[in-house]
Coordinates of C-alpha atoms and ligand atoms in Angstrom, one line a residue:
M710 CA 28.1 -39.1 -71.9
I711 CA 30.8 -39.7 -73.9
R712 CA 30.9 -39.6 -78.0
R713 CA 33.9 -41.1 -79.1
P714 CA 33.8 -40.1 -82.6
L715 CA 34.8 -36.4 -81.6
A716 CA 38.1 -38.1 -80.1
R717 CA 41.0 -36.2 -82.1
E718 CA 44.9 -35.8 -81.6
T719 CA 46.4 -35.3 -78.3
S720 CA 49.6 -34.9 -76.7
A721 CA 48.1 -36.4 -73.4
D722 CA 49.7 -39.1 -71.1
P723 CA 47.4 -42.3 -72.7
R724 CA 47.1 -43.7 -69.4
M725 CA 45.5 -40.9 -67.9
L726 CA 43.3 -40.3 -70.8
A727 CA 42.1 -43.9 -70.8
E728 CA 41.6 -43.6 -66.7
V729 CA 39.5 -40.1 -67.0
A730 CA 37.5 -41.3 -70.2
E731 CA 36.5 -44.5 -67.8
G732 CA 36.0 -42.4 -65.0
L733 CA 33.5 -40.0 -66.6
S734 CA 31.8 -42.7 -68.4
S735 CA 30.6 -44.8 -65.5
P736 CA 27.3 -43.7 -64.0
Q737 CA 28.4 -42.3 -60.8
K738 CA 31.6 -39.6 -62.7
E739 CA 34.8 -40.8 -60.8
L740 CA 38.0 -39.4 -60.9
S741 CA 41.3 -40.6 -58.8
P742 CA 42.7 -38.2 -56.1
K743 CA 45.8 -38.4 -57.3
Y744 CA 44.6 -35.5 -59.9
F745 CA 44.3 -33.1 -57.2
Y746 CA 48.1 -33.4 -56.8
D747 CA 49.8 -30.8 -59.2
Q748 CA 51.8 -27.9 -57.6
R749 CA 49.1 -25.7 -56.9
G750 CA 47.0 -28.9 -55.6
S751 CA 49.9 -30.0 -53.3
E752 CA 50.2 -26.6 -52.0
L753 CA 46.5 -26.4 -51.6
F754 CA 46.8 -29.3 -48.9
E755 CA 49.3 -27.7 -47.2
E756 CA 47.0 -24.8 -46.5
I757 CA 44.3 -27.4 -45.7
T758 CA 46.9 -28.9 -42.9
R759 CA 47.0 -25.5 -41.1
L760 CA 43.3 -25.2 -41.1
E761 CA 41.6 -24.8 -37.5
E762 CA 39.0 -27.7 -38.7
Y763 CA 41.4 -30.3 -40.6
Y764 CA 42.9 -32.0 -37.1
P765 CA 44.6 -35.0 -38.9
T766 CA 47.8 -33.2 -39.3
R767 CA 48.5 -31.6 -36.3
T768 CA 47.3 -34.7 -34.1
E769 CA 48.9 -37.0 -36.2
R770 CA 52.3 -34.3 -35.8
A771 CA 52.0 -35.1 -31.9
L772 CA 51.7 -38.7 -32.1
L773 CA 54.9 -39.0 -34.1
E774 CA 56.8 -36.4 -31.6
G775 CA 55.6 -38.4 -28.5
W776 CA 56.7 -41.9 -30.1
M777 CA 59.2 -41.5 -32.9
P778 CA 62.3 -41.3 -30.5
S779 CA 61.8 -44.4 -28.4
L780 CA 60.2 -46.6 -31.5
V781 CA 63.3 -45.5 -33.8
R782 CA 65.8 -46.0 -31.1
R783 CA 64.3 -49.8 -30.5
L784 CA 64.1 -50.6 -34.1
G785 CA 67.4 -49.1 -35.3
S786 CA 65.6 -47.8 -38.4
R787 CA 68.4 -47.0 -40.8
T788 CA 66.4 -45.9 -44.1
L789 CA 62.9 -44.3 -44.3
V790 CA 61.0 -44.8 -47.3
E791 CA 57.6 -42.7 -47.5
L792 CA 54.6 -43.0 -49.0
G793 CA 52.9 -39.8 -50.6
A794 CA 55.3 -37.8 -48.9
G795 CA 54.3 -34.3 -49.8
S796 CA 56.2 -31.7 -48.3
A797 CA 57.6 -34.2 -45.6
E798 CA 56.9 -32.1 -43.1
K799 CA 56.0 -34.2 -40.4
S800 CA 58.8 -36.7 -41.9
R801 CA 61.3 -34.7 -40.2
V802 CA 59.9 -35.9 -37.1
I803 CA 61.0 -39.4 -37.7
L804 CA 64.3 -38.0 -39.6
D805 CA 65.3 -36.3 -36.2
A806 CA 64.8 -39.4 -34.4
M807 CA 66.8 -41.5 -36.5
R808 CA 69.5 -38.7 -36.6
A809 CA 69.2 -38.7 -32.8
A810 CA 69.6 -42.3 -32.6
G811 CA 72.5 -42.2 -35.0
T812 CA 71.0 -44.5 -37.5
A813 CA 69.8 -42.2 -40.0
E814 CA 71.1 -43.3 -43.7
L815 CA 68.8 -42.9 -46.0
Y816 CA 65.5 -41.2 -47.1
V817 CA 63.4 -41.8 -50.1
P818 CA 59.9 -39.9 -50.4
I819 CA 57.6 -41.1 -53.3
D820 CA 55.3 -38.9 -54.5
V821 CA 53.2 -38.2 -57.6
S822 CA 53.7 -34.6 -57.6
A823 CA 57.0 -34.2 -59.1
R824 CA 58.4 -30.4 -58.8
F825 CA 56.7 -30.5 -55.2
L826 CA 58.8 -33.5 -54.3
A827 CA 62.0 -32.1 -55.3
Q828 CA 61.5 -28.7 -53.7
A829 CA 61.3 -31.0 -50.6
A830 CA 64.2 -32.9 -51.2
A831 CA 66.4 -29.9 -51.6
R832 CA 65.2 -28.7 -48.7
L833 CA 65.7 -31.5 -46.6
R834 CA 69.3 -32.2 -48.5
R835 CA 69.8 -28.9 -46.8
E836 CA 68.6 -29.5 -43.6
Y837 CA 70.2 -33.1 -42.8
P838 CA 73.5 -32.8 -44.8
R839 CA 74.4 -36.3 -43.5
L840 CA 71.4 -37.8 -45.2
A841 CA 71.5 -39.6 -48.6
V842 CA 68.0 -38.1 -50.0
E843 CA 66.8 -40.0 -53.1
P844 CA 63.2 -39.0 -54.3
A845 CA 61.0 -41.3 -56.4
I846 CA 58.4 -39.8 -58.9
A847 CA 55.6 -43.0 -58.9
D848 CA 52.1 -43.7 -59.0
I849 CA 51.1 -45.7 -55.9
S850 CA 48.2 -46.6 -57.1
E851 CA 49.8 -48.6 -60.0
E852 CA 52.4 -51.3 -59.9
F853 CA 55.5 -49.7 -58.7
D854 CA 59.2 -50.6 -57.8
L855 CA 59.9 -50.0 -54.3
P856 CA 63.8 -49.3 -54.2
R857 CA 66.1 -52.1 -53.4
G858 CA 69.2 -52.4 -51.7
L859 CA 68.3 -50.3 -48.8
A860 CA 70.2 -49.7 -45.6
R861 CA 68.3 -52.0 -43.1
P862 CA 66.3 -52.5 -41.0
A863 CA 64.1 -49.8 -42.9
L864 CA 61.1 -48.1 -42.1
F865 CA 58.1 -47.6 -44.5
A866 CA 55.8 -45.3 -43.6
F867 CA 52.6 -43.9 -45.1
L868 CA 51.2 -40.9 -43.1
G869 CA 48.7 -38.6 -42.9
G870 CA 45.6 -41.0 -43.3
T871 CA 45.8 -41.1 -47.2
I872 CA 45.4 -44.9 -47.1
G873 CA 41.9 -44.0 -46.9
N874 CA 41.9 -42.4 -50.3
F875 CA 41.9 -46.0 -51.6
Y876 CA 39.1 -48.0 -52.2
P877 CA 40.0 -51.3 -49.9
P878 CA 40.8 -53.7 -52.7
A879 CA 43.6 -51.0 -53.8
A880 CA 44.6 -50.2 -50.1
I881 CA 45.1 -54.1 -49.9
R882 CA 47.2 -54.1 -53.0
L883 CA 49.4 -51.3 -52.0
I884 CA 50.1 -52.6 -48.3
A885 CA 50.9 -55.9 -49.9
R886 CA 53.1 -54.4 -52.2
V887 CA 55.5 -53.0 -49.4
R888 CA 54.8 -56.1 -47.3
A889 CA 56.6 -57.3 -50.6
A890 CA 59.7 -55.5 -50.4
M891 CA 60.1 -56.1 -46.1
D892 CA 62.9 -57.6 -44.9
P893 CA 61.5 -59.1 -41.3
G894 CA 63.5 -56.5 -39.3
D895 CA 61.5 -53.8 -41.0
R896 CA 58.1 -51.9 -39.9
F897 CA 55.2 -50.2 -41.8
L898 CA 54.5 -47.5 -40.0
M899 CA 51.0 -46.0 -40.9
G900 CA 48.6 -43.1 -40.0
V901 CA 44.6 -43.3 -40.1
D902 CA 42.1 -41.5 -39.6
L903 CA 39.6 -42.4 -37.1
R904 CA 35.6 -42.6 -36.8
K905 CA 34.2 -39.8 -34.7
D906 CA 31.4 -37.7 -34.5
V907 CA 30.1 -37.0 -38.3
A908 CA 30.0 -33.5 -37.4
R909 CA 33.7 -32.9 -36.5
I910 CA 34.4 -35.2 -39.8
E911 CA 32.7 -33.3 -42.3
A912 CA 34.0 -30.0 -40.6
A913 CA 37.0 -31.1 -41.9
Y914 CA 36.1 -31.5 -45.4
N915 CA 33.8 -28.0 -45.3
D916 CA 36.0 -25.6 -44.0
A917 CA 34.9 -22.0 -43.6
R918 CA 37.7 -20.4 -45.7
G919 CA 36.6 -22.7 -48.7
V920 CA 40.7 -24.1 -49.1
T921 CA 39.0 -27.5 -49.4
A922 CA 36.4 -26.5 -52.0
A923 CA 39.6 -24.6 -53.7
F924 CA 41.6 -28.0 -53.6
N925 CA 38.3 -30.1 -55.0
R926 CA 37.8 -27.7 -57.8
N927 CA 41.8 -27.6 -58.9
M928 CA 41.1 -31.0 -60.2
L929 CA 39.4 -29.8 -63.1
L930 CA 42.2 -27.2 -64.0
V931 CA 44.6 -30.1 -63.6
L932 CA 42.5 -31.9 -66.5
N933 CA 42.4 -28.6 -68.4
H934 CA 46.1 -28.5 -68.2
E935 CA 47.2 -32.1 -68.5
L936 CA 44.4 -32.8 -71.1
G937 CA 43.4 -29.6 -72.8
A938 CA 39.7 -30.2 -71.4
D939 CA 37.7 -26.9 -70.9
F940 CA 36.2 -27.7 -67.5
D941 CA 34.8 -24.3 -66.0
P942 CA 35.6 -25.0 -62.4
A943 CA 32.9 -22.2 -61.7
A944 CA 30.4 -24.3 -62.8
F945 CA 30.9 -27.0 -60.1
E946 CA 29.8 -26.8 -56.4
H947 CA 32.1 -28.4 -54.0
L948 CA 30.2 -31.2 -51.7
A949 CA 31.8 -33.2 -49.0
F950 CA 29.7 -35.6 -46.5
Y951 CA 30.3 -38.9 -44.4
E952 CA 28.9 -41.9 -45.8
P953 CA 28.1 -44.1 -42.6
V954 CA 28.0 -47.3 -44.1
A955 CA 31.4 -47.5 -45.8
H956 CA 32.5 -45.0 -42.9
R957 CA 33.9 -42.5 -45.4
I958 CA 33.9 -38.8 -46.8
E959 CA 33.2 -38.5 -50.1
M960 CA 34.1 -35.4 -51.9
H961 CA 32.4 -34.5 -55.4
L962 CA 32.1 -31.8 -57.7
V963 CA 28.3 -31.3 -58.3
S964 CA 27.3 -29.5 -61.7
R965 CA 25.3 -26.4 -61.4
R966 CA 23.4 -26.5 -64.5
A967 CA 23.5 -28.8 -67.3
H968 CA 26.5 -28.4 -69.8
T969 CA 28.8 -30.1 -71.6
V970 CA 32.7 -30.5 -71.4
T971 CA 34.9 -31.2 -74.0
I972 CA 38.4 -33.3 -73.5
P973 CA 40.6 -33.6 -76.9
G974 CA 41.4 -37.8 -77.2
I975 CA 37.6 -38.3 -75.2
G976 CA 35.2 -35.9 -76.9
A977 CA 32.1 -34.5 -75.0
V978 CA 31.3 -35.0 -71.7
R979 CA 27.5 -34.3 -70.8
F980 CA 26.9 -33.1 -67.1
E981 CA 22.8 -32.5 -65.9
A982 CA 22.1 -29.8 -63.5
G983 CA 22.8 -32.0 -59.9
E984 CA 25.0 -34.3 -61.4
S985 CA 27.9 -35.3 -59.5
L986 CA 31.8 -36.2 -60.2
R987 CA 33.2 -38.1 -57.2
T988 CA 37.0 -36.9 -56.5
E989 CA 37.6 -38.3 -53.3
I990 CA 36.9 -41.1 -51.3
S991 CA 38.6 -40.7 -47.3
A992 CA 38.1 -43.7 -45.3
K993 CA 37.8 -43.7 -41.5
H994 CA 39.2 -46.6 -39.4
D995 CA 39.1 -48.1 -36.1
R996 CA 41.5 -50.5 -34.9
E997 CA 39.7 -53.4 -36.1
S998 CA 39.7 -52.2 -39.5
V999 CA 43.0 -51.7 -39.6
A1000 CA 43.8 -55.0 -38.5
Q1001 CA 41.7 -56.6 -41.2
L1002 CA 43.4 -54.3 -43.9
F1003 CA 46.9 -55.5 -42.7
E1004 CA 45.7 -59.1 -42.0
A1005 CA 44.5 -59.0 -45.7
A1006 CA 47.6 -57.5 -47.0
G1007 CA 49.9 -60.2 -45.0
L1008 CA 51.0 -57.6 -42.3
E1009 CA 50.3 -58.1 -38.8
L1010 CA 49.3 -55.3 -36.9
E1011 CA 51.7 -55.0 -34.2
E1012 CA 51.4 -51.6 -32.4
W1013 CA 48.3 -48.8 -32.2
R1014 CA 48.8 -45.3 -30.4
A1015 CA 45.9 -42.8 -30.8
D1016 CA 45.7 -39.6 -29.4
P1017 CA 43.5 -38.9 -26.1
E1018 CA 40.6 -37.8 -28.2
S1019 CA 40.7 -40.8 -30.4
L1020 CA 40.7 -38.7 -33.5
F1021 CA 43.7 -40.4 -35.4
A1022 CA 45.7 -43.4 -35.1
L1023 CA 49.8 -44.1 -36.0
V1024 CA 49.9 -48.1 -36.4
V1025 CA 52.7 -50.4 -36.8
G1026 CA 52.6 -53.5 -39.0
V1027 CA 55.2 -56.3 -39.3
R1028 CA 55.3 -59.1 -41.7
G1029 CA 52.8 -61.7 -40.5
Ligands
LIG703 N1 52.0 -37.6 -46.0 C1 51.8 -36.0 -46.5 C2 50.9 -35.6 -47.7 C3 49.8 -36.1 -47.7 S1 48.8 -35.6 -48.8 C4 50.9 -35.6 -45.0 O1 50.7 -36.7 -44.4 O2 50.7 -34.3 -44.9 C5 48.7 -37.0 -49.9 C6 50.0 -37.1 -50.8 O3 50.6 -38.4 -51.4 C7 50.2 -35.8 -51.7 O4 51.8 -35.5 -51.7 C8 50.1 -36.8 -53.1 O5 50.6 -36.1 -54.6 C9 50.4 -37.9 -52.7 N2 49.9 -38.9 -53.6 C10 48.5 -39.2 -53.6 N3 48.0 -40.0 -54.6 C11 49.3 -40.5 -55.2 C12 49.4 -41.7 -55.9 N4 48.5 -42.5 -56.7 N5 50.9 -42.2 -56.1 C13 52.0 -41.2 -55.4 N6 51.8 -40.2 -54.8 C14 50.3 -39.7 -54.5
LIG704 C1 45.8 -36.9 -48.3 N1 44.4 -37.2 -47.7 C2 44.4 -37.8 -46.5 C3 43.6 -36.1 -47.1 C4 42.1 -36.6 -46.9 O1 41.7 -36.0 -45.7 O2 41.6 -37.6 -47.1 C5 43.1 -35.3 -48.8 C6 42.1 -33.9 -48.4 N2 41.3 -33.9 -48.9 C7 40.1 -32.9 -48.5 N3 41.0 -32.4 -47.7 C8 42.1 -33.5 -47.5

């Protein structure tokens, strides 16, 4: 429960403050997964991608390696615009294919994690000296401007299965925003994690070394740093489980004891023992659910490539 009279002066981002206040005052406390990604959160996610249990990254990379050379040659892609690019490790597979096809001109990685993005861009400029690298810091869960005046055709990419971290209405709004920026010759390439054996999915979010748990708790440190909150991460337990009706992983932080957290500008936030804060959903898809998502956003599902075990898929959308 939030007692507003406690609110006091704060230099925090007012948007973040309002969003956090709203999320913590709902019956199921909830915060956006975008708050995982400060520098440490981005580094922890990179560590997750290398875990044995976390199959999405290596599976998507193999799909990209097998498909991008022919796809990019066929499309003649001159620009790559990538949402939630992170370290841009897998993006190199697409950029290498563009370079091999002799069409690589511009790469626009978009992310909220500002310093991490700048570091990735600096590395890419060194590795691809003839490529223009123009990073953009933006929150893609909000209205955001996609760059104009791109060399065409452009490939818009959203990898990693990050679309699953958005509730369906937000996912549709996001894809529709990309669609509005697409020319007829452009394509939208998206990675989606697939529905499968629940134990396999749950293991990916409950790794033995506890890296995902540290990633989850990092959100509390972000709130402490950004808002001056006094969360004690040790007071919360990591919980990740598959919710079969909505076909999604849910990550929560569960309060180990009844206690109160103070957030300047918001006030006192009460957590009961066993009460949870939802920090992420990660929706899992099949071909039909992707086609529906695309159709709702005005795109047609043009191509679908999954790995032999059907763990993960790369899909291509075109303006319908
Ligand atoms: N594409 C990379 C990284 C995935 S992790 C991969 O496939 O491995 C998700 C990335 O999306 C992070 O880099 C995070 O900072 C970024 N991200 C999450 N929410 C975002 C938002 N609302 N706006 C912009 N970027 C976001
Ligand atoms: C970025 N995103 C696709 C990851 C996922 O699997 O949903 C974030 C993550 N959360 C826990 N582990 C990884």
